[in-house]
Short mmCIF file of C-alpha atoms in Angstrom, two decimals:
data_model
loop_
_atom_site.label_atom_id
_atom_site.label_comp_id
_atom_site.label_asym_id
_atom_site.label_seq_id
_atom_site.Cartn_x
_atom_site.Cartn_y
_atom_site.Cartn_z
CA VAL A 1 -20.76 14.92 4.68
CA ASP A 2 -20.02 18.32 2.98
CA LEU A 3 -18.55 16.73 -0.47
CA ALA A 4 -17.61 20.30 -1.69
CA GLN A 5 -15.13 20.66 1.44
CA PHE A 6 -13.59 17.56 0.70
CA ALA A 7 -13.33 18.29 -3.53
CA SER A 8 -11.81 21.71 -2.74
CA PHE A 9 -9.25 20.06 -0.14
CA PHE A 10 -8.14 17.40 -2.91
CA ALA A 11 -7.77 20.28 -5.42
CA LEU A 12 -5.59 22.00 -3.39
CA LEU A 13 -3.84 19.22 -2.38
CA SER A 14 -3.17 18.34 -6.46
CA VAL A 15 -2.01 22.17 -6.84
CA ALA A 16 0.46 21.48 -3.94
CA ALA A 17 1.79 18.25 -5.60
CA CYS A 18 2.24 19.89 -9.01
CA CYS A 19 4.19 22.85 -7.74
CA THR A 20 6.53 20.71 -6.03
CA ALA A 21 7.87 19.45 -9.21
CA ARG A 22 10.82 21.48 -10.14
CA GLU A 23 12.05 21.56 -13.79
CA PRO A 24 15.68 19.50 -14.72
CA HIS A 25 18.41 21.44 -14.97
CA ALA A 26 21.47 21.44 -17.50
CA LEU A 27 24.29 19.25 -15.18
CA LEU A 28 28.02 20.44 -15.54
CA GLY A 29 29.07 20.06 -12.11
CA ARG A 30 31.69 17.77 -10.44
CA PHE A 31 30.71 15.29 -7.57
CA PRO A 32 32.63 13.70 -5.07
CA GLY A 33 33.09 9.89 -5.27
CA THR A 34 33.77 7.12 -3.03
CA ASP A 35 36.78 6.50 -4.79
CA GLY A 36 38.25 9.68 -3.28
CA ALA A 37 38.55 11.21 -6.50
CA SER A 38 35.96 14.38 -7.91
CA HIS A 39 33.93 13.15 -10.93
CA ALA A 40 32.04 14.69 -13.84
CA LEU A 41 29.04 13.00 -15.04
CA VAL A 42 30.45 12.03 -18.56
CA ASP A 43 33.87 10.52 -19.03
CA PRO A 44 35.19 12.08 -22.12
CA ALA A 45 37.88 9.04 -22.41
CA ALA A 46 35.28 6.09 -22.09
CA HIS A 47 33.11 4.96 -25.35
CA PHE A 48 30.03 5.84 -22.85
CA THR A 49 29.05 6.42 -19.45
CA VAL A 50 26.71 4.04 -17.53
CA ILE A 51 25.11 5.92 -14.62
CA GLU A 52 23.12 4.23 -11.93
CA PHE A 53 20.81 5.73 -9.25
CA PHE A 54 21.65 3.87 -6.01
CA SER A 55 19.85 3.50 -2.81
CA ALA A 56 21.54 2.44 0.66
CA HIS A 57 17.87 1.30 1.84
CA CYS A 58 16.23 -0.29 -1.17
CA PRO A 59 16.05 -4.25 -1.42
CA CYS A 60 15.61 -3.84 -5.44
CA GLN A 61 19.07 -2.09 -5.35
CA THR A 62 20.54 -4.95 -2.58
CA ALA A 63 18.96 -7.55 -5.01
CA HIS A 64 20.55 -6.28 -8.18
CA ASP A 65 24.25 -5.62 -6.56
CA ALA A 66 25.39 -8.78 -8.03
CA ARG A 67 24.20 -8.25 -11.35
CA LEU A 68 25.88 -4.61 -11.08
CA ARG A 69 29.23 -5.86 -10.29
CA ALA A 70 29.36 -8.37 -13.42
CA LEU A 71 28.08 -5.58 -15.54
CA ALA A 72 30.52 -2.70 -14.41
CA ALA A 73 33.52 -5.21 -14.53
CA ARG A 74 32.25 -5.94 -18.31
CA CYS A 75 31.78 -2.58 -19.44
CA ARG A 76 34.96 -0.88 -17.84
CA ALA A 77 37.26 -3.82 -18.97
CA ARG A 78 35.63 -2.73 -22.72
CA GLY A 79 36.67 0.96 -22.34
CA ALA A 80 33.10 2.13 -20.66
CA ALA A 81 32.85 4.31 -17.67
CA PHE A 82 30.36 2.92 -14.92
CA VAL A 83 29.52 5.05 -11.88
CA ALA A 84 26.47 4.76 -9.39
CA VAL A 85 24.82 8.28 -8.09
CA ASP A 86 23.43 8.47 -4.67
CA SER A 87 20.72 11.27 -5.04
CA GLU A 88 18.66 10.27 -1.97
CA ALA A 89 18.52 13.19 1.04
CA ASP A 90 20.25 11.28 3.25
CA ALA A 91 23.51 10.49 1.14
CA THR A 92 26.90 11.18 2.52
CA LEU A 93 30.26 10.32 1.42
CA GLU A 94 30.95 8.54 4.78
CA ARG A 95 28.20 6.23 4.39
CA ASP A 96 28.44 5.56 0.72
CA ARG A 97 31.93 4.42 1.09
CA ARG A 98 30.87 2.16 3.40
CA GLU A 99 28.00 0.83 1.42
CA ALA A 100 30.25 0.56 -2.10
CA ALA A 101 32.73 -1.33 -0.05
CA ARG A 102 29.97 -4.04 1.73
CA ARG A 103 28.70 -4.48 -1.65
CA GLY A 104 31.80 -4.90 -3.20
CA TYR A 105 31.43 -2.19 -5.75
CA GLU A 106 34.35 -1.69 -8.01
CA TYR A 107 33.29 1.40 -9.36
CA PRO A 108 32.48 5.09 -7.48
CA ILE A 109 29.37 6.14 -5.95
CA LEU A 110 28.77 10.05 -6.69
CA VAL A 111 27.16 11.63 -3.68
CA ASP A 112 24.46 14.12 -4.53
CA PRO A 113 22.45 14.76 -1.82
CA GLU A 114 21.03 17.98 -3.52
CA GLY A 115 19.32 15.57 -5.93
CA ALA A 116 21.10 17.81 -8.97
CA ILE A 117 21.96 14.37 -11.12
CA ALA A 118 18.50 13.07 -10.43
CA TRP A 119 16.87 16.53 -11.38
CA THR A 120 18.56 16.32 -14.74
CA PHE A 121 17.81 12.90 -15.30
CA GLN A 122 14.41 12.79 -13.94
CA ALA A 123 15.30 9.86 -11.77
CA GLU A 124 12.51 8.70 -9.44
CA TYR A 125 13.19 5.28 -8.39
CA ALA A 126 16.27 3.32 -7.46
CA THR A 127 18.11 1.31 -9.86
CA TYR A 128 17.33 3.87 -12.82
CA ALA A 129 19.96 3.90 -15.12
CA VAL A 130 21.06 6.18 -17.64
CA ILE A 131 23.68 5.72 -20.63
CA LEU A 132 25.25 9.15 -22.03
CA ASP A 133 27.61 9.50 -24.92
CA ARG A 134 30.52 11.56 -24.88
CA ALA A 135 28.78 14.44 -25.39
CA GLY A 136 26.02 13.95 -22.74
CA ARG A 137 23.27 12.45 -24.86
CA VAL A 138 21.20 10.17 -23.14
CA LEU A 139 21.44 6.72 -25.48
CA TYR A 140 19.37 4.68 -22.87
CA ARG A 141 17.01 5.39 -19.63
CA GLY A 142 15.44 2.82 -17.64
CA GLY A 143 15.95 0.06 -15.05
CA ILE A 144 18.71 -2.58 -14.71
CA ASP A 145 16.50 -5.64 -15.93
CA SER A 146 12.79 -7.00 -15.22
CA ASP A 147 13.53 -7.99 -11.72
CA ARG A 148 12.55 -6.01 -8.65
CA THR A 149 13.68 -7.74 -5.33
CA HIS A 150 13.77 -11.32 -6.12
CA ALA A 151 16.39 -12.27 -8.98
CA SER A 152 15.30 -14.77 -11.49
CA VAL A 153 17.02 -16.41 -14.30
CA ASP A 154 14.49 -15.46 -17.13
CA ALA A 155 14.96 -11.61 -16.22
CA THR A 156 15.01 -9.66 -19.18
CA PRO A 157 18.58 -7.73 -18.90
CA TYR A 158 17.60 -4.22 -20.07
CA LEU A 159 20.51 -2.33 -19.12
CA ALA A 160 23.05 -5.20 -19.95
CA GLN A 161 21.46 -5.22 -23.83
CA ALA A 162 21.91 -1.62 -23.90
CA CYS A 163 25.54 -1.94 -23.02
CA ALA A 164 26.13 -4.98 -25.38
CA ASP A 165 24.55 -3.42 -28.27
CA LEU A 166 26.96 -0.07 -27.39
CA LEU A 167 30.15 -2.05 -27.00
CA ALA A 168 29.27 -3.97 -30.65
CA GLY A 169 29.12 -0.70 -32.06
CA HIS A 170 25.52 -0.69 -32.67
CA ALA A 171 22.32 1.56 -31.36
CA VAL A 172 20.55 0.75 -28.65
CA LYS A 173 17.79 -1.44 -29.42
CA THR A 174 15.78 -0.58 -26.69
CA PRO A 175 16.32 2.90 -25.37
CA ILE A 176 13.83 3.14 -22.89
CA ALA A 177 12.80 0.60 -20.26
CA GLU A 178 10.68 -0.10 -17.35
CA VAL A 179 12.48 0.68 -14.06
CA LEU A 180 11.38 -1.29 -10.84
CA GLY A 181 13.21 0.41 -7.77
CA CYS A 182 12.12 1.79 -4.91
CA THR A 183 11.19 5.73 -4.52
CA LEU A 184 14.10 7.89 -4.18
CA MET A 185 13.88 10.01 -0.94
CA ARG A 186 14.75 13.79 -2.04
CA ARG A 187 14.96 16.77 -0.13
CA MET B 1 -30.91 -13.14 19.86
CA SER B 2 -29.57 -12.49 16.34
CA ARG B 3 -27.65 -9.22 16.05
CA ARG B 4 -27.23 -6.95 12.96
CA PRO B 5 -23.85 -7.65 11.10
CA SER B 6 -21.35 -5.33 11.86
CA THR B 7 -21.58 -2.05 9.94
CA PHE B 8 -18.37 -1.57 10.62
CA ALA B 9 -16.74 -4.26 8.88
CA GLU B 10 -16.56 -2.88 5.13
CA PRO B 11 -15.62 0.60 5.87
CA LEU B 12 -12.77 -0.54 8.18
CA PHE B 13 -11.68 -3.37 5.52
CA LEU B 14 -11.63 -0.68 3.02
CA ALA B 15 -9.35 1.13 5.12
CA PHE B 16 -7.06 -1.75 5.60
CA LEU B 17 -7.50 -2.75 1.64
CA LEU B 18 -6.12 0.65 0.46
CA THR B 19 -4.55 2.73 3.04
CA TRP B 20 -1.07 1.14 4.07
CA GLN B 21 1.78 0.23 2.19
CA THR B 22 5.13 -0.46 3.93
CA HIS B 23 8.48 0.68 3.30
CA ALA B 24 11.55 -1.64 2.55
CA GLY B 25 14.61 -0.28 4.57
CA ALA B 26 12.90 3.43 4.46
CA GLN B 27 11.92 3.03 0.77
CA ALA B 28 8.31 2.38 -0.62
CA CYS B 29 8.85 -0.50 -2.91
CA CYS B 30 8.33 -3.85 -3.93
CA ALA B 31 6.74 -6.92 -2.48
CA GLY B 32 6.69 -5.11 0.97
CA ALA B 33 3.74 -3.48 -0.04
CA GLY B 34 0.42 -3.87 1.90
CA THR B 35 1.16 -5.58 5.09
CA VAL B 36 -1.79 -3.96 6.33
CA THR B 37 -3.47 -3.21 3.03
CA PRO B 38 -3.45 -6.62 0.92
CA GLY B 39 -5.43 -5.19 -1.74
CA ARG B 40 -3.32 -1.95 -2.55
CA LEU B 41 -0.90 -2.27 -5.45
CA ALA B 42 2.59 -1.66 -4.56
CA LEU B 43 4.95 0.67 -6.58
CA HIS B 44 5.14 -0.48 -9.96
CA GLU B 45 2.39 -2.96 -9.60
CA ARG B 46 -0.20 -2.78 -12.37
CA VAL B 47 -2.78 -5.69 -11.10
CA LEU B 48 -3.06 -7.78 -8.30
CA VAL B 49 -5.79 -10.40 -7.04
CA GLY B 50 -5.75 -11.78 -3.95
CA VAL B 51 -7.98 -13.77 -0.93
CA GLN B 52 -8.29 -12.93 2.68
CA VAL B 53 -9.69 -15.95 4.70
CA LYS B 54 -10.59 -14.75 8.27
CA GLY B 55 -11.74 -16.74 11.20
CA ALA B 56 -13.43 -15.14 14.12
CA ALA B 57 -14.64 -16.03 17.55
CA GLU B 58 -17.06 -13.73 19.70
CA LEU B 59 -15.43 -12.78 22.69
CA GLY B 60 -18.52 -10.78 24.09
CA SER B 61 -20.92 -7.67 23.41
CA PHE B 62 -20.88 -3.86 24.40
CA ASP B 63 -24.31 -2.86 24.94
CA ALA B 64 -25.79 0.80 24.82
CA ARG B 65 -23.94 2.08 27.76
CA ALA B 66 -20.58 0.53 25.98
CA ARG B 67 -20.32 -2.01 29.05
CA PHE B 68 -18.48 -5.20 28.07
CA ALA B 69 -19.73 -8.62 28.91
CA GLY B 70 -18.68 -11.76 28.01
CA SER B 71 -20.69 -14.31 25.77
CA PRO B 72 -23.27 -16.13 27.72
CA ALA B 73 -22.29 -20.07 28.81
CA ARG B 74 -25.05 -21.18 26.06
CA ALA B 75 -23.92 -18.74 23.15
CA SER B 76 -21.69 -18.75 20.77
CA GLU B 77 -20.46 -17.22 17.33
CA LEU B 78 -18.04 -18.24 14.93
CA ASP B 79 -17.59 -15.98 11.72
CA LEU B 80 -15.59 -17.20 8.82
CA GLU B 81 -15.36 -14.57 5.72
CA GLN B 82 -13.37 -15.01 2.39
CA ASP B 83 -12.86 -12.01 0.89
CA TRP B 84 -11.51 -11.94 -2.79
CA PHE B 85 -10.46 -8.96 -4.38
CA ALA B 86 -8.48 -7.41 -7.20
CA ALA B 87 -6.89 -4.15 -7.98
CA LEU B 88 -6.13 -2.48 -11.16
CA ARG B 89 -3.67 0.69 -11.70
CA VAL B 90 -5.62 2.84 -13.91
CA LEU B 91 -3.37 5.81 -14.17
CA GLU B 92 0.54 6.19 -12.55
CA ARG B 93 -1.27 7.53 -9.33
CA ALA B 94 -4.25 5.81 -9.17
CA GLN B 95 -5.69 2.57 -8.35
CA VAL B 96 -9.37 0.97 -8.26
CA ALA B 97 -10.27 -2.37 -6.12
CA LEU B 98 -13.18 -4.35 -6.05
CA LEU B 99 -14.08 -6.81 -3.40
CA LEU B 100 -16.44 -9.49 -2.91
CA PRO B 101 -16.78 -10.64 0.40
CA ILE B 102 -18.50 -14.15 1.16
CA LEU B 103 -19.37 -14.90 4.74
CA GLU B 104 -20.50 -17.57 6.99
CA THR B 105 -21.34 -17.68 10.46
CA ARG B 106 -22.28 -20.40 12.97
CA ARG B 107 -24.46 -19.17 15.73
CA ALA B 108 -25.39 -20.84 18.96
CA ASN B 109 -28.10 -19.41 21.66
CA ARG B 110 -30.11 -21.17 24.00
CA GLY B 111 -29.48 -24.69 22.66
CA LEU B 112 -30.62 -23.57 19.10
CA SER B 113 -27.55 -23.86 16.79
CA GLU B 114 -27.39 -22.55 13.18
CA PHE B 115 -25.10 -22.08 10.10
CA GLY B 116 -25.27 -19.96 7.06
CA GLY B 117 -24.05 -17.27 4.78
CA GLY B 118 -23.74 -15.91 1.65
CA LEU B 119 -22.06 -13.09 -0.61
CA GLY B 120 -21.72 -9.89 1.44
CA ASP B 121 -21.79 -6.31 0.35
CA ILE B 122 -19.56 -5.80 -2.71
CA ASN B 123 -17.08 -2.95 -2.51
CA LEU B 124 -15.59 -0.81 -5.56
CA ASN B 125 -12.80 1.67 -4.24
CA LEU B 126 -10.36 4.43 -6.15
CA ARG B 127 -7.01 5.31 -4.45
CA TYR B 128 -5.02 8.60 -5.88
CA ASP B 129 -1.51 8.96 -4.36
CA PHE B 130 -1.21 12.67 -4.70
CA THR B 131 2.21 12.79 -3.35
CA LEU B 132 4.57 9.45 -2.60
CA ALA B 133 5.52 8.54 0.84
CA GLY B 134 8.92 8.45 1.08
CA ALA B 135 9.85 10.67 -2.09
CA SER B 136 10.17 13.46 0.19
CA ARG B 137 11.71 14.34 3.47
CA VAL B 138 9.21 17.14 3.98
CA ILE B 139 6.13 15.89 1.98
CA PRO B 140 4.49 13.13 3.17
CA GLY B 141 2.61 10.42 1.07
CA ILE B 142 -0.85 11.73 0.56
CA ALA B 143 -3.55 10.00 -0.87
CA GLY B 144 -7.46 10.29 -1.71
CA LEU B 145 -9.34 7.37 -1.06
CA GLY B 146 -13.08 6.90 -2.51
CA GLY B 147 -15.41 4.21 -3.30
CA ILE B 148 -19.13 2.82 -2.86
CA THR B 149 -20.54 -0.14 -1.16
CA PHE B 150 -23.51 -2.32 -3.05
CA PRO B 151 -25.79 -3.91 -1.12
CA SER B 152 -25.49 -7.07 -2.28
CA GLY B 153 -25.56 -8.93 0.73
CA LYS B 154 -28.72 -9.88 2.99
CA PRO B 155 -29.49 -7.62 5.80
CA SER B 156 -30.57 -8.83 9.18
CA ASP B 157 -34.15 -7.39 8.57
CA ALA B 158 -34.72 -9.17 5.39
CA GLN B 159 -37.74 -11.41 4.79
CA GLY B 160 -37.30 -15.46 5.56
CA LEU B 161 -34.16 -15.21 7.47
CA ARG B 162 -33.13 -18.18 9.51
CA PRO B 163 -34.17 -18.17 13.33
CA LEU B 164 -30.76 -16.81 14.11
CA ALA B 165 -30.03 -14.87 10.91
CA THR B 166 -26.76 -16.67 10.13
CA ASP B 167 -27.37 -15.78 6.59
CA ALA B 168 -27.71 -11.98 7.06
CA THR B 169 -24.41 -10.82 5.39
CA GLY B 170 -24.79 -7.17 4.68
CA VAL B 171 -25.95 -3.64 5.76
CA GLY B 172 -28.98 -3.46 3.40
CA ALA B 173 -27.76 -0.14 2.11
CA PHE B 174 -25.76 1.66 -0.61
CA GLN B 175 -22.84 3.36 1.11
CA GLY B 176 -20.32 6.07 0.05
CA ASN B 177 -17.19 6.44 1.64
CA ILE B 178 -14.46 9.08 1.19
CA GLY B 179 -11.25 9.74 2.82
CA LEU B 180 -7.34 10.79 3.30
CA ALA B 181 -4.69 8.89 4.14
CA VAL B 182 -1.13 10.12 4.86
CA GLU B 183 1.95 8.19 5.34
CA GLN B 184 5.75 8.61 5.82
CA ALA B 185 8.85 6.56 6.30
CA PHE B 186 11.16 7.22 8.93
CA GLY B 187 14.17 4.64 8.41
CA PRO B 188 12.74 1.09 8.24
CA TRP B 189 9.78 2.47 9.91
CA LEU B 190 6.43 3.70 8.19
CA VAL B 191 3.70 5.67 9.73
CA ASN B 192 0.10 5.58 8.18
CA LEU B 193 -3.09 7.61 9.63
CA THR B 194 -6.15 7.40 7.44
CA GLY B 195 -9.37 8.99 8.12
CA MET B 196 -12.82 7.92 6.31
CA VAL B 197 -16.33 8.86 6.20
CA ALA B 198 -19.01 6.78 5.13
CA ALA B 199 -22.59 8.02 4.03
CA ARG B 200 -25.47 5.45 3.80
CA SER B 201 -28.64 5.76 1.63
CA ALA B 202 -31.93 5.61 3.27
CA ARG B 203 -34.02 2.49 2.97
CA SER B 204 -37.36 1.15 3.47
CA VAL B 205 -37.63 -1.98 5.85
CA ALA B 206 -40.68 -4.05 5.55
CA SER B 207 -41.94 -6.09 8.60
CA SER B 208 -45.31 -7.76 9.55
CA GLY B 209 -47.25 -5.20 6.89
CA ILE B 210 -45.28 -2.17 8.62
CA THR B 211 -42.67 -0.38 6.64
CA VAL B 212 -40.64 2.08 7.98
CA HIS B 213 -37.59 4.16 6.74
CA GLU B 214 -34.60 3.73 7.77
CA HIS B 215 -31.25 5.93 7.29
CA LEU B 216 -27.77 4.72 9.22
CA ALA B 217 -26.02 7.35 10.19
CA SER B 218 -22.93 8.39 8.91
CA GLN B 219 -19.53 6.58 9.92
CA TRP B 220 -16.36 7.87 10.70
CA SER B 221 -13.52 5.74 11.03
CA LEU B 222 -9.60 6.51 11.68
CA LEU B 223 -6.66 4.07 11.52
CA GLY B 224 -3.43 4.52 12.43
CA SER B 225 -0.20 1.99 11.88
CA MET B 226 3.07 1.35 12.16
CA GLY B 227 5.37 -1.09 10.44
CA TYR B 228 8.48 -2.26 10.23
CA VAL B 229 10.26 -4.03 7.30
CA PHE B 230 13.24 -6.00 7.45
CA ALA B 231 16.33 -6.39 5.11
CA ASN B 232 14.47 -9.42 3.14
CA GLU B 233 11.49 -7.58 2.57
CA SER B 234 9.12 -9.31 5.16
CA ALA B 235 7.46 -7.00 7.33
CA LEU B 236 5.54 -6.94 11.02
CA ALA B 237 2.79 -4.22 11.30
CA LEU B 238 0.55 -2.95 14.18
CA SER B 239 -2.58 -1.04 13.40
CA ALA B 240 -5.54 0.56 15.93
CA ALA B 241 -8.85 1.36 14.13
CA TYR B 242 -11.34 3.36 15.83
CA ALA B 243 -14.82 3.54 14.09
CA THR B 244 -17.87 5.38 15.05
CA GLU B 245 -21.92 6.04 13.90
CA GLY B 246 -24.43 8.44 15.52
CA SER B 247 -27.83 7.01 15.88
CA ALA B 248 -29.85 5.84 12.95
CA THR B 249 -32.96 7.78 11.83
CA ILE B 250 -36.38 5.81 11.69
CA ASP B 251 -38.93 7.41 9.90
CA ASP B 252 -37.27 10.83 10.54
CA GLN B 253 -37.02 10.04 13.94
CA SER B 254 -33.83 9.47 15.70
CA ALA B 255 -33.29 6.09 17.07
CA GLN B 256 -31.84 6.86 20.30
CA GLY B 257 -29.40 4.62 21.91
CA SER B 258 -28.50 3.04 18.28
CA GLY B 259 -25.23 4.31 17.61
CA HIS B 260 -22.14 2.05 17.58
CA ARG B 261 -18.69 2.20 18.33
CA LEU B 262 -16.11 -0.13 17.64
CA THR B 263 -12.28 -0.22 18.22
CA THR B 264 -10.02 -2.92 16.52
CA VAL B 265 -6.14 -3.87 17.24
CA THR B 266 -4.58 -5.67 14.81
CA ALA B 267 -1.01 -7.16 14.56
CA PHE B 268 0.25 -7.80 10.48
CA GLY B 269 2.94 -9.85 9.27
CA LEU B 270 4.05 -10.17 5.84
CA LEU B 271 6.34 -12.46 3.68
CA PRO B 272 7.14 -11.85 0.21
CA LEU B 273 7.65 -15.43 -1.78
CA SER B 274 8.66 -13.57 -5.02
CA ASP B 275 8.34 -10.58 -6.82
CA THR B 276 4.55 -11.29 -7.72
CA TRP B 277 3.36 -13.59 -4.84
CA ARG B 278 3.24 -12.77 -0.96
CA VAL B 279 1.45 -14.07 1.85
CA GLN B 280 0.16 -12.11 5.05
CA SER B 281 -1.11 -13.20 8.20
CA ALA B 282 -2.80 -10.98 11.05
CA ALA B 283 -4.42 -11.32 14.48
CA PHE B 284 -7.14 -9.03 15.57
CA VAL B 285 -9.10 -8.22 18.69
CA ASN B 286 -12.07 -5.83 19.72
CA PRO B 287 -10.57 -5.50 23.23
CA PRO B 288 -13.01 -6.48 25.62
CA LEU B 289 -12.51 -3.48 27.38
CA SER B 290 -15.64 -1.31 28.39
CA HIS B 291 -15.77 1.98 26.66
CA SER B 292 -13.95 0.89 23.81
CA SER B 293 -16.97 0.08 21.81
CA LEU B 294 -20.47 0.48 22.03
CA ASN B 295 -23.49 -1.51 20.61
CA GLN B 296 -21.11 -3.90 19.24
CA THR B 297 -19.97 -7.59 19.23
CA ALA B 298 -16.44 -8.21 20.08
CA PHE B 299 -14.45 -10.69 18.16
CA GLY B 300 -10.94 -12.16 18.10
CA GLY B 301 -9.37 -13.83 15.08
CA LEU B 302 -7.13 -14.70 12.56
CA LEU B 303 -6.46 -13.57 8.86
CA PHE B 304 -4.79 -15.08 6.17
CA THR B 305 -3.99 -13.28 2.81
CA VAL B 306 -2.08 -14.54 -0.45
CA VAL B 307 -1.68 -12.05 -2.91
CA HIS B 308 -0.68 -12.20 -6.57
CA SER B 309 0.50 -9.18 -8.62
CA TRP B 310 1.89 -8.32 -11.94
CA ILE B 311 4.18 -5.61 -12.36
#
């Protein structure tokens, strides 16, 4: 066994893995939504904007659909904006329209197959969420809750709690939380 | 006649233990992990413990010309095994796993019947994921594997074994293994290919006042698997493994005809019970087809595994 050759190969793999990581860039664009409109990421008219990274394939996403629908309804009723973002390489407007309808989302999914939004917010996993203020500053980043694919009654509702803090006029008590979703497939 | 315990069992289990991770609906995630590799931490999991129970019956054996022959009428072997394992994430992309096998054998031959067993060879393994399957359309998941097997079991040439050597549970040598696993998702399908090579330490064997120095040849293993994950995260997978090793060296002389080959085909199923509990089962066989294996006993059997993880 030539261990030196193996070590060299693994070293090359490490370099290759590092080189594939690009720096996130600022995002000022607009993105097509499943509601037929073109959206900027930050809604200046809203108190804050919740962005959830969506995956059409991920069972973690599906397990959280009901909670997301309920949370989005609460937030939007109180003047906050709520959108999902599909930054996976196979994202299409047609597919995400079907997904939004099938899942009963009353908020749009923004289609981002280039992954620009995911790069900006360093999103690696589905169900990762960020909350932005009107200036685009990140107030919260993390998962929806402490569940993965099986919804439990005693889950810690990280995102809902962050929204509740902001709607109550407070700072977010837990601004960073774990995220347990699937790997986002990127280009 | 007793046979040396298969020297292939441990590396193949290591390959199974750490190399395969299912995708759920095209996404590497969650409890779908480890349909083929029960000891591999899934995405976001930090710790897991589990036990795999195995029962296998002898189908026959392959001779030194790779010809298969069914078991003689009055000879039989039943193997039982309980593999206790634990895995710990030590870095975001690195995990270590420990395997403690407990083996029992019931062997009968020409009117003699015997049951024995004990602790097998303990394995410690490391897996590092350079890239994750499903994270890119272009770059597959690539992982490096490494490990060491300790000779904690009793080798078949140990002193004081029972007549049919049912208490032989190990190879008798340290074993270092290194490998590479590549996997990629295609929709709800996941394909994995893993290669491993294991080098063994030399050892001295004393018998009837004579001491010989034995050095088993390096062992090469290749594992290919394909799995499908359903919407509820239950999964099915099929794998084929091929392992080969050359002839051993005895007192610096090649022991011609002592090499081995083994082919194993396994069908797996996984059912996640919750985010932290999952059960798995599998049926495996060393195909009783001449030239598919060499100098090995062929078995067919079942596996059942329970895993508890912490996120």
